[in-house]
mmCIF file of N, CA and C in Angstrom:
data_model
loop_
_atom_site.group_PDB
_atom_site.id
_atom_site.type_symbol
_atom_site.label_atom_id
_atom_site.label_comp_id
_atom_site.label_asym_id
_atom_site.label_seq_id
_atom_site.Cartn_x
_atom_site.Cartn_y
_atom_site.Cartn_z
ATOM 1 N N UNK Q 1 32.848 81.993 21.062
ATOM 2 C CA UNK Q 1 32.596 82.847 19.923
ATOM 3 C C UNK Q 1 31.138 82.764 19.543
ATOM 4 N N UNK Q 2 30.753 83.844 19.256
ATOM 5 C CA UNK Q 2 28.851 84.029 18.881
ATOM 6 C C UNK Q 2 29.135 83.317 17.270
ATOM 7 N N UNK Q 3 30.416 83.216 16.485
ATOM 8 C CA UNK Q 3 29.963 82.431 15.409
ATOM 9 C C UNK Q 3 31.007 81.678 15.002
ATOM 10 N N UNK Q 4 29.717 79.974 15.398
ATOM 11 C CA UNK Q 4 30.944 79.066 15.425
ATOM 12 C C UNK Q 4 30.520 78.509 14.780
ATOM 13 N N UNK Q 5 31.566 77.669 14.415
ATOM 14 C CA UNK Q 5 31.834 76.745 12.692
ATOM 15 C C UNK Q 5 30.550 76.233 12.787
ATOM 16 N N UNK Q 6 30.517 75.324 11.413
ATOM 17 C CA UNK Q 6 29.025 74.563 11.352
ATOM 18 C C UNK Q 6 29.420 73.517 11.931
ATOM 19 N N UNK Q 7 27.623 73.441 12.430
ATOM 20 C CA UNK Q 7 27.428 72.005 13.321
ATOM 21 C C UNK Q 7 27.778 72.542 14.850
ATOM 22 N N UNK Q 8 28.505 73.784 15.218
ATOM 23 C CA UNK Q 8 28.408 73.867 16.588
ATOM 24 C C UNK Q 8 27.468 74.985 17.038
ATOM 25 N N UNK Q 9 26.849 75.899 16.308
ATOM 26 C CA UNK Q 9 25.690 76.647 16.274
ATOM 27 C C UNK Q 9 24.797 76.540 17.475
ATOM 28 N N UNK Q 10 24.621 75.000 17.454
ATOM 29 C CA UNK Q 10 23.547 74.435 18.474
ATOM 30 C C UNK Q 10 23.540 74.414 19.893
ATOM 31 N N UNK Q 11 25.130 74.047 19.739
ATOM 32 C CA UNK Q 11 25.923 73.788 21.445
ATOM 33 C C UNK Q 11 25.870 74.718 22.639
ATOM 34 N N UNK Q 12 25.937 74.428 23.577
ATOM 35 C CA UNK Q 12 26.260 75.595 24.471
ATOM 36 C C UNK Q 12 27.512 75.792 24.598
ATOM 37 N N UNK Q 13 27.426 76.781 25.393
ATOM 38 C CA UNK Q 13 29.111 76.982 25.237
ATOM 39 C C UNK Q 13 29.428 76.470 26.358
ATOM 40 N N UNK Q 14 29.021 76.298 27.762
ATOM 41 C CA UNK Q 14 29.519 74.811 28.695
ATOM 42 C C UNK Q 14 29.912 73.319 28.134
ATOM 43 N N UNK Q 15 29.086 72.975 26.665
ATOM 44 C CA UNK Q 15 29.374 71.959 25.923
ATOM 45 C C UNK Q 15 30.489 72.115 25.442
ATOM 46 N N UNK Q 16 30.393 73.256 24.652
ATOM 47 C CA UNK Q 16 31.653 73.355 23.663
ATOM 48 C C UNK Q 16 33.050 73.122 24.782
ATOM 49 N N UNK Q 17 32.691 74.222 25.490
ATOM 50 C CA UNK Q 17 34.185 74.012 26.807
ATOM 51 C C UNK Q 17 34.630 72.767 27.242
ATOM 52 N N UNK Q 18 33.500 72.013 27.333
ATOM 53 C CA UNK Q 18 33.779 70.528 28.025
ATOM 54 C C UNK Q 18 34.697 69.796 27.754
ATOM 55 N N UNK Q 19 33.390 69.694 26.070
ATOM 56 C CA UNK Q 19 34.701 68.905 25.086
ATOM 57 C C UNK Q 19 35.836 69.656 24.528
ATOM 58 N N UNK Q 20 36.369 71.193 24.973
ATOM 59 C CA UNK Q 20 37.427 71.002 24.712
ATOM 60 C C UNK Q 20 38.366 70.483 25.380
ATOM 61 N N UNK Q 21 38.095 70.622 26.988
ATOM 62 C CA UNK Q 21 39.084 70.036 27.903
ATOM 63 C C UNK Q 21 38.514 68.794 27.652
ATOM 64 N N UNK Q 22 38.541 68.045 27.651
ATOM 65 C CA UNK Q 22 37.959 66.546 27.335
ATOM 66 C C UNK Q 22 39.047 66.258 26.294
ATOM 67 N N UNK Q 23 38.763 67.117 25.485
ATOM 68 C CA UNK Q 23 39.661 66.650 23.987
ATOM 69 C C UNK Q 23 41.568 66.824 24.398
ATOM 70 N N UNK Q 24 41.900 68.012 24.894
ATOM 71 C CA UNK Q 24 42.878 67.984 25.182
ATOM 72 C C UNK Q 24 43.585 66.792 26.627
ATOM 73 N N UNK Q 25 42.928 67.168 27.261
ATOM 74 C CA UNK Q 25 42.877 65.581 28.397
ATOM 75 C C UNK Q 25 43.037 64.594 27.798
ATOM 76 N N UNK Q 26 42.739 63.769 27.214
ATOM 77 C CA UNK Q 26 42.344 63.238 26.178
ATOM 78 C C UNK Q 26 43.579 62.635 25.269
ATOM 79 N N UNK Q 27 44.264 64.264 24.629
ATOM 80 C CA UNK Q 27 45.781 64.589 24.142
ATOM 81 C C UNK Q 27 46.772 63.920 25.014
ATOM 82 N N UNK Q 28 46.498 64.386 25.788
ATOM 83 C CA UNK Q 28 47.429 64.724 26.988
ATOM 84 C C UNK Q 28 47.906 63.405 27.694
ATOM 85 N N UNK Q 29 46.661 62.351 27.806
ATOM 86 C CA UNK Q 29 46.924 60.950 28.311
ATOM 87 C C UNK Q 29 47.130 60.010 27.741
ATOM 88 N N UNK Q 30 47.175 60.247 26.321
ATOM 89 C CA UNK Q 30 47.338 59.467 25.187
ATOM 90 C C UNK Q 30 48.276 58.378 25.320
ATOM 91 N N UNK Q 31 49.830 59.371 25.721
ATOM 92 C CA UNK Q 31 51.117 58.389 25.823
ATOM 93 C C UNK Q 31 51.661 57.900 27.326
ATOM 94 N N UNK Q 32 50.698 59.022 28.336
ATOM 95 C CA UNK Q 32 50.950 58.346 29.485
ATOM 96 C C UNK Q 32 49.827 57.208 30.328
ATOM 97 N N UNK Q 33 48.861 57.363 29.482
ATOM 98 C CA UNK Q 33 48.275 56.117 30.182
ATOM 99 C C UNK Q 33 47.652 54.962 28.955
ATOM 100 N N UNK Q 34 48.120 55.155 28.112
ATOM 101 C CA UNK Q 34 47.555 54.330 27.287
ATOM 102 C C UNK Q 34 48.940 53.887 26.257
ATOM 103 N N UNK Q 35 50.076 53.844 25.514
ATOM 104 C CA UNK Q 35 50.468 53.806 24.950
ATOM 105 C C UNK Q 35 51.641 53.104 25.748
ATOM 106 N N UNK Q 36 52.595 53.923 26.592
ATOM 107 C CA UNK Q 36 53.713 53.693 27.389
ATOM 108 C C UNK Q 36 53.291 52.720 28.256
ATOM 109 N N UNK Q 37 52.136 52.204 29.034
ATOM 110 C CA UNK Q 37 52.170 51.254 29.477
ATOM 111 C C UNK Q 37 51.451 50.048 28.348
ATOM 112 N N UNK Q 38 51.136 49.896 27.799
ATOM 113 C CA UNK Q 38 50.617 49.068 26.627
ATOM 114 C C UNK Q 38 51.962 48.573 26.332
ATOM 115 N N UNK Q 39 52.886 49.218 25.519
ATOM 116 C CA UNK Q 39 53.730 49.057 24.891
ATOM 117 C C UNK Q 39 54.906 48.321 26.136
ATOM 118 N N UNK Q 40 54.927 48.811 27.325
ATOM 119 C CA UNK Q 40 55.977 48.313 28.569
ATOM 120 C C UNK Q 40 55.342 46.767 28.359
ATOM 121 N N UNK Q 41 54.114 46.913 28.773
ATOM 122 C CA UNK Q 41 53.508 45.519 29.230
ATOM 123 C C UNK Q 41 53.492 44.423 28.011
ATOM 124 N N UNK Q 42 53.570 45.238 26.882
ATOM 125 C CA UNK Q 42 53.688 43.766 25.510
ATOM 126 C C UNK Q 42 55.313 43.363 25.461
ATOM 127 N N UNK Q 43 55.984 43.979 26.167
ATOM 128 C CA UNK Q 43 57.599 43.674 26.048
ATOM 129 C C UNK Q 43 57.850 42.850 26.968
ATOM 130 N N UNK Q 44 57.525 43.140 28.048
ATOM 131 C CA UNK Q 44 57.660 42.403 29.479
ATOM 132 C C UNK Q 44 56.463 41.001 29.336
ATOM 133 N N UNK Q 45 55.762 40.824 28.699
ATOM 134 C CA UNK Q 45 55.192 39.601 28.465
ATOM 135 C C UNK Q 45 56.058 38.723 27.306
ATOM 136 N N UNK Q 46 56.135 39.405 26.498
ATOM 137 C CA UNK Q 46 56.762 38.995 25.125
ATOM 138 C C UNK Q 46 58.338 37.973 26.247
ATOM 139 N N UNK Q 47 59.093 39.240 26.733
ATOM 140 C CA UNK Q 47 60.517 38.467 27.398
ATOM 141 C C UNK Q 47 59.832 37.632 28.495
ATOM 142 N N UNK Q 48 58.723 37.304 29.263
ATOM 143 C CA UNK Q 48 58.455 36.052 30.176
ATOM 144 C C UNK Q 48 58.699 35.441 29.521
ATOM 145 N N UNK Q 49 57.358 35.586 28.583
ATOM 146 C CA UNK Q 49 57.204 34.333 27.374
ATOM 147 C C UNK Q 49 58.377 33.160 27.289
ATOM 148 N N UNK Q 50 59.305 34.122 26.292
ATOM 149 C CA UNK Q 50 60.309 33.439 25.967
ATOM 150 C C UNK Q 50 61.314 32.815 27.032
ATOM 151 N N UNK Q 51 61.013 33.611 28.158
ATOM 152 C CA UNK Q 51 62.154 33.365 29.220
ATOM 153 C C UNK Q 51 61.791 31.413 29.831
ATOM 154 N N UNK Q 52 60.127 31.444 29.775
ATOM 155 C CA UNK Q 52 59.398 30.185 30.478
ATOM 156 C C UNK Q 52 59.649 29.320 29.230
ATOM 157 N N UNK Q 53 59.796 29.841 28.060
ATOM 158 C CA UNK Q 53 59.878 28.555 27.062
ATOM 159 C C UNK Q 53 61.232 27.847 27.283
ATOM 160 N N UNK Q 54 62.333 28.969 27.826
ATOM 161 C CA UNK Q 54 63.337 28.338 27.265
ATOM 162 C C UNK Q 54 63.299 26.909 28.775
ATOM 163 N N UNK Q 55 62.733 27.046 29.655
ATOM 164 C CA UNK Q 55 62.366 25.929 30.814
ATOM 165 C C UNK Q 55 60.775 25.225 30.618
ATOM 166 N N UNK Q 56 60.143 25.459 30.124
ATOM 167 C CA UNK Q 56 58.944 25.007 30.165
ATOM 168 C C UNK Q 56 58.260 25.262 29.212
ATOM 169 N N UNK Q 57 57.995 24.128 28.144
ATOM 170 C CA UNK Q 57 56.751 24.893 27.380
ATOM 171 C C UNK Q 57 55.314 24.732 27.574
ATOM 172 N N UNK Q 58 54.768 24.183 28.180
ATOM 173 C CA UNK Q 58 54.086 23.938 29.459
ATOM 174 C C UNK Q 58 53.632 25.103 29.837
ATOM 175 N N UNK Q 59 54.628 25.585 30.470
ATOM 176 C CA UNK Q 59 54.356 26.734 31.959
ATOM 177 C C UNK Q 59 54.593 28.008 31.067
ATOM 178 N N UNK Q 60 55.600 28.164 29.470
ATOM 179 C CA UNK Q 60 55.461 29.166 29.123
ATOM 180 C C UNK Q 60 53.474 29.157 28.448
ATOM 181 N N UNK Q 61 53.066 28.070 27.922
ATOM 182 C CA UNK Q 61 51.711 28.336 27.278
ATOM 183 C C UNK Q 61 50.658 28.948 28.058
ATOM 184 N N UNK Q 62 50.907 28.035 29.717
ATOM 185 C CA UNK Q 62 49.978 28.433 30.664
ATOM 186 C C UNK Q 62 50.189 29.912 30.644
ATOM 187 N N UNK Q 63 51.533 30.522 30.732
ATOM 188 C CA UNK Q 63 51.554 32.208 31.076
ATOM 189 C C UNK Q 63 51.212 32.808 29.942
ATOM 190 N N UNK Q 64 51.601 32.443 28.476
ATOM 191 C CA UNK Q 64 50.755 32.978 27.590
ATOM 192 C C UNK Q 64 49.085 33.077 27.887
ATOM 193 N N UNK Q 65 48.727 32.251 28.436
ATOM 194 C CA UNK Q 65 47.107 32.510 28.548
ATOM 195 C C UNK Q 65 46.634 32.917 29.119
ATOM 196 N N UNK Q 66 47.419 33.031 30.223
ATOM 197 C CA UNK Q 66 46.901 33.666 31.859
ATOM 198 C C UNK Q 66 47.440 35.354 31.319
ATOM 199 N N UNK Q 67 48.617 35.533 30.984
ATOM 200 C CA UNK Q 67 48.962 36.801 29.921
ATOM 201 C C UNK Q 67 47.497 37.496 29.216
ATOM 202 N N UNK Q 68 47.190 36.226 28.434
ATOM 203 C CA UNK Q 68 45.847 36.632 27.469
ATOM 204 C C UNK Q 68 45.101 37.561 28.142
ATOM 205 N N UNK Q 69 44.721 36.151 29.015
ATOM 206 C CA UNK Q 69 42.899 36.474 29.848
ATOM 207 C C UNK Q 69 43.008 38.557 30.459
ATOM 208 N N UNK Q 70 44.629 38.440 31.220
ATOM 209 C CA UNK Q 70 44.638 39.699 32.144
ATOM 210 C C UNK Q 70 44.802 40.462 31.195
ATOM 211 N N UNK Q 71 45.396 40.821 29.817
ATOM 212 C CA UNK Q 71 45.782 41.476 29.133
ATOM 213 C C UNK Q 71 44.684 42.383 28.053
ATOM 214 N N UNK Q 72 43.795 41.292 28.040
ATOM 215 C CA UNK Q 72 42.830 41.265 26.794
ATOM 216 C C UNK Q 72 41.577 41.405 27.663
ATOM 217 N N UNK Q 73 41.083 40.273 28.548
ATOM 218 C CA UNK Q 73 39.993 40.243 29.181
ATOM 219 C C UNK Q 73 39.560 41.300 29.743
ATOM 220 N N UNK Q 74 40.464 41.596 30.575
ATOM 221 C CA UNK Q 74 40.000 42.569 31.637
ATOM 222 C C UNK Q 74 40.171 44.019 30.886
ATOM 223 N N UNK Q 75 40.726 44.349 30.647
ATOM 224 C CA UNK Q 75 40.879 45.645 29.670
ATOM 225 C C UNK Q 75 39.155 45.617 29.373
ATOM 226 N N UNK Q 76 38.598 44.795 28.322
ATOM 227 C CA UNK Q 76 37.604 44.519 27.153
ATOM 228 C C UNK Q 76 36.985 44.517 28.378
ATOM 229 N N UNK Q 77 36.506 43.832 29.512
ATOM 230 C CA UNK Q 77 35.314 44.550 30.584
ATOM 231 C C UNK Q 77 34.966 45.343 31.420
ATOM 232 N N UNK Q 78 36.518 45.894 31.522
ATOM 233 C CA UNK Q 78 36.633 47.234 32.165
ATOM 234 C C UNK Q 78 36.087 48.442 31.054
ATOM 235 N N UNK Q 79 36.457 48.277 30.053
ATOM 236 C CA UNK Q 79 35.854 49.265 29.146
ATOM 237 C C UNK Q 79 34.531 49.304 28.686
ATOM 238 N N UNK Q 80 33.885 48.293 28.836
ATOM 239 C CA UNK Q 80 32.305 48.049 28.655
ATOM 240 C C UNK Q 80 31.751 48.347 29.948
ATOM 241 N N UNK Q 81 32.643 48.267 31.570
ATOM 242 C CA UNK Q 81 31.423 48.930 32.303
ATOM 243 C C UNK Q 81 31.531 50.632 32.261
ATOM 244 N N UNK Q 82 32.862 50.817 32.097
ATOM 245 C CA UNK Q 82 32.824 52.229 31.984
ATOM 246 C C UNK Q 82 32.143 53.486 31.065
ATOM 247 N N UNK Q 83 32.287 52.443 29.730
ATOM 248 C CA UNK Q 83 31.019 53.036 28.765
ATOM 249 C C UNK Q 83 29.924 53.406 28.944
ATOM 250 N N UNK Q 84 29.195 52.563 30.084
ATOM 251 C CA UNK Q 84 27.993 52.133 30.696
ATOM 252 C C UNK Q 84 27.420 53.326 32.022
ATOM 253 N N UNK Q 85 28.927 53.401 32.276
ATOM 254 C CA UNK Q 85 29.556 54.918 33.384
ATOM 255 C C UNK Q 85 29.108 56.124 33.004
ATOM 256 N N UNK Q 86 29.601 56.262 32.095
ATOM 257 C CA UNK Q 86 30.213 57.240 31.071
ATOM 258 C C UNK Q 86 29.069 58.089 30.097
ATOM 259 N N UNK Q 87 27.662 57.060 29.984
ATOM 260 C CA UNK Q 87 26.697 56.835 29.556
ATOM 261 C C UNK Q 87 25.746 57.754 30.491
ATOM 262 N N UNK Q 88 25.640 57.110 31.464
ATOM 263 C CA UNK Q 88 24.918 57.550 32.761
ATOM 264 C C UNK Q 88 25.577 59.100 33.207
ATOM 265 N N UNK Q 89 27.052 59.145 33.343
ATOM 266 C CA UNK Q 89 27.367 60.497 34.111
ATOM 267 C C UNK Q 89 27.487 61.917 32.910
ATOM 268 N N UNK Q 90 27.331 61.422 31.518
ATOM 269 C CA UNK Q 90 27.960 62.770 31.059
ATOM 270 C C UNK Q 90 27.069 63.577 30.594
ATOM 271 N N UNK Q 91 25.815 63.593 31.084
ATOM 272 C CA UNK Q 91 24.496 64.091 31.120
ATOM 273 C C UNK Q 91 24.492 65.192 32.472
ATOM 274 N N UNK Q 92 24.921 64.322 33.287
ATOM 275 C CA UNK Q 92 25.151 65.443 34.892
ATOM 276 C C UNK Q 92 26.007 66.175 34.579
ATOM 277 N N UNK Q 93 27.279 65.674 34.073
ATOM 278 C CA UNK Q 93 28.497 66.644 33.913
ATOM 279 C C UNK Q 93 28.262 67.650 32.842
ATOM 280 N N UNK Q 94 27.537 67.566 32.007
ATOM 281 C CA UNK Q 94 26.581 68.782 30.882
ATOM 282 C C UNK Q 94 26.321 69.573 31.871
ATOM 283 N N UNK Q 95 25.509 69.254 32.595
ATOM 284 C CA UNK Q 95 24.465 69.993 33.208
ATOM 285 C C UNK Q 95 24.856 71.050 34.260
ATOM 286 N N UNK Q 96 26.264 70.309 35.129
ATOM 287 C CA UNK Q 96 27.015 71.170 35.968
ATOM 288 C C UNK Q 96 28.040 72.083 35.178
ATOM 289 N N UNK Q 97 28.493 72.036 34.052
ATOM 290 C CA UNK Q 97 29.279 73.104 33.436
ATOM 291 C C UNK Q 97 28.564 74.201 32.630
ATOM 292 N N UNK Q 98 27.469 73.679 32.404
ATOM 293 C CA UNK Q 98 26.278 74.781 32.170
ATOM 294 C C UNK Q 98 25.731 75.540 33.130
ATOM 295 N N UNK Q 99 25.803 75.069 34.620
ATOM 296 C CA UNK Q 99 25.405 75.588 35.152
ATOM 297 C C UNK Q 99 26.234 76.330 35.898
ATOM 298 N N UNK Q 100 27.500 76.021 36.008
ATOM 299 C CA UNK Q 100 28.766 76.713 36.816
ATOM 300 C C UNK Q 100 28.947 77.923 35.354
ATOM 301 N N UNK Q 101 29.375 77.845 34.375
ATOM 302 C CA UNK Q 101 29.362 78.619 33.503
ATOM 303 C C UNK Q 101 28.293 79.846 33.601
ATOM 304 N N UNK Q 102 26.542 79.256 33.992
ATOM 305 C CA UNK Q 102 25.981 80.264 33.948
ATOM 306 C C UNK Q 102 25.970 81.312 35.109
ATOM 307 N N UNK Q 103 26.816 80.597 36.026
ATOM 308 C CA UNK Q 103 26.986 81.595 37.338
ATOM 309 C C UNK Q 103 27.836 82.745 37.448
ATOM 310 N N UNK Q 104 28.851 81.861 36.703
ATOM 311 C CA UNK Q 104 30.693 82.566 36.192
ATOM 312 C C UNK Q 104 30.077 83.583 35.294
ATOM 313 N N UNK Q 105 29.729 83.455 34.414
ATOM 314 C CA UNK Q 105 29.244 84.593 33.250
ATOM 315 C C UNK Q 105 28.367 85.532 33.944
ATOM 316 N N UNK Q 106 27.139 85.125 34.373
ATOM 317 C CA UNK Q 106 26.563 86.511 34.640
ATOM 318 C C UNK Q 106 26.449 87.041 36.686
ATOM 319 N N UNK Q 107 27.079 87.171 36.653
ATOM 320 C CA UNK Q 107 27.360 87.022 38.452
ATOM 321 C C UNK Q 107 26.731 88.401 38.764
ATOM 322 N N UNK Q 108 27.618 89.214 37.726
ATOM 323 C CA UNK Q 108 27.293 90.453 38.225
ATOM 324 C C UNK Q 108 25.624 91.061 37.666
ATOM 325 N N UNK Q 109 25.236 90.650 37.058
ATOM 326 C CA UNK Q 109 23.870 90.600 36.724
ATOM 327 C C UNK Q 109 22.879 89.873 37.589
ATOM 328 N N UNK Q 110 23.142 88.687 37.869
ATOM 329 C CA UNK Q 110 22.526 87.959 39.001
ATOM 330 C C UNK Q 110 22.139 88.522 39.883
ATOM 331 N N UNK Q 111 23.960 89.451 40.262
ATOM 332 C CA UNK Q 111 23.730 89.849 42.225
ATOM 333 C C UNK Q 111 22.843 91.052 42.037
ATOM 334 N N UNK Q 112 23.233 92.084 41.100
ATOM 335 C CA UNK Q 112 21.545 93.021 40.581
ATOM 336 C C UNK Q 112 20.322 92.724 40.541
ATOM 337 N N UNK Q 113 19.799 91.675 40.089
ATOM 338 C CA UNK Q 113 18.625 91.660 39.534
ATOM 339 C C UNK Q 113 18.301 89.879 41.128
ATOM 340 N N UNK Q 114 19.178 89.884 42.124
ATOM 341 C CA UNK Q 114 18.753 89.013 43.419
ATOM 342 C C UNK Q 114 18.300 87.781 42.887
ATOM 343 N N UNK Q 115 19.018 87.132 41.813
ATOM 344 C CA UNK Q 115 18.696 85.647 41.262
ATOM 345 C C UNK Q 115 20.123 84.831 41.822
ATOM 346 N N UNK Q 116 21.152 85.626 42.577
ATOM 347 C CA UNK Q 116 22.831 84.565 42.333
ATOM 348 C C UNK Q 116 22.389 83.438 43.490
ATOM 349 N N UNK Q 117 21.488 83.424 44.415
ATOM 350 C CA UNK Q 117 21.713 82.433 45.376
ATOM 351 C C UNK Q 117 20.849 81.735 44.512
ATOM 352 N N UNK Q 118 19.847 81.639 44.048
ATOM 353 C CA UNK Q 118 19.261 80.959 43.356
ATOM 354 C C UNK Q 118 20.214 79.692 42.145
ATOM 355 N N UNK Q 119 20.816 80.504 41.554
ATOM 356 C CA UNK Q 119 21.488 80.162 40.507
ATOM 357 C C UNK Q 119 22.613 79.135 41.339
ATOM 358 N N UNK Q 120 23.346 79.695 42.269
ATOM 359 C CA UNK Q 120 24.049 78.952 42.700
ATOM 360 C C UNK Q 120 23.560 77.745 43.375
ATOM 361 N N UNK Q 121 22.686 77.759 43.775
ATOM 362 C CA UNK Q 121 21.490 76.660 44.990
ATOM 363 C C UNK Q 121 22.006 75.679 43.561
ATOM 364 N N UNK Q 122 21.354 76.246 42.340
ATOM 365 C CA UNK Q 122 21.188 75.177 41.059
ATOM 366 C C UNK Q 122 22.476 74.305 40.885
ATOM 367 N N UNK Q 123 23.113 74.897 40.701
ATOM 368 C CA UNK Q 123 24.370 75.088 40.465
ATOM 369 C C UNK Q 123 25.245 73.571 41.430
ATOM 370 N N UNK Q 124 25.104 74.138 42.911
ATOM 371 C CA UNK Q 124 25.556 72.773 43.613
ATOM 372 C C UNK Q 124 24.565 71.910 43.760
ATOM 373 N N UNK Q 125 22.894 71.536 43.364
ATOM 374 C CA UNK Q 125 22.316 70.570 43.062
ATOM 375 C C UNK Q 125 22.897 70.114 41.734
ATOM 376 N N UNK Q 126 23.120 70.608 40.682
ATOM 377 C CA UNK Q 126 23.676 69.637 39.474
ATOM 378 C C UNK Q 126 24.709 69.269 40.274
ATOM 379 N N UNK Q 127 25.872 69.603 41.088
ATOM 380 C CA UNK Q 127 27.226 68.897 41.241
ATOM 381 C C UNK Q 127 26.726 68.016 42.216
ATOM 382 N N UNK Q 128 25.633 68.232 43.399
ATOM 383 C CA UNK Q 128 25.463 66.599 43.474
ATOM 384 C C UNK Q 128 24.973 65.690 43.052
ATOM 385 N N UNK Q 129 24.496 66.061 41.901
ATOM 386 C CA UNK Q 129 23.717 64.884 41.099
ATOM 387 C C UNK Q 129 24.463 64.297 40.054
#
């Protein structure tokens, strides 16, 4: 839309698009990759737990911790390198939906005025970069 709410004025509209699929993606994985297994995996630790206490409290503490470390740890540094990922790539990925967008939109203007190989050349340099 040529008039969009405030604060998105600025955006392109490859931006705006991004984050909408972003946002709905986003929706969408909410309960299948983040919630439903979260929630499986605190049950199925919770019943070890108890299962090693009722033989070991010992061997249930050790699995509480070893539980911890995989549960907590790795999550918490997997998400700090990906940030780090995420940081670095979503600058390229701007750049290629702006630029696939600007191909999609004016194609037929392009192939008139002998700019589409150009545009496109651009186009698959942002996607390998």
């Amino acid at each position: 839309e040529r008039l969009a709410p405030a604060g998105l004025g600025r955006a392109r509209r490859a931006d705006l698009l991004s984050r909408l699929v972003a946002d709905v993606d986003a929706l969408q994985d909410y309960f299948l990759r983040w919630l439903l297994p979260v929630g499986t995996a605190g049950v199925v630790c919770v019943a070890s737990i108890v299962f090693a206490l009722v033989w070991s409290p010992v061997a249930a503490g050790m699995l509480a911790l070893g539980l911890a470390l995989a549960g907590i740890g790795v999550p918490a540094l997997t998400a700090g390198l990906s940030r780090r990922t995420e940081r670095l790539l979503a600058p390229a990925q701007a750049a290629l939906a702006t630029r696939t967008l600007d191909v999609l939109t004016g194609t037929a203007e392009l192939t008139v005025a002998g700019a589409l190989g150009g545009r496109r050349a651009a186009a698959r340099d942002a996607d390998t970069r």
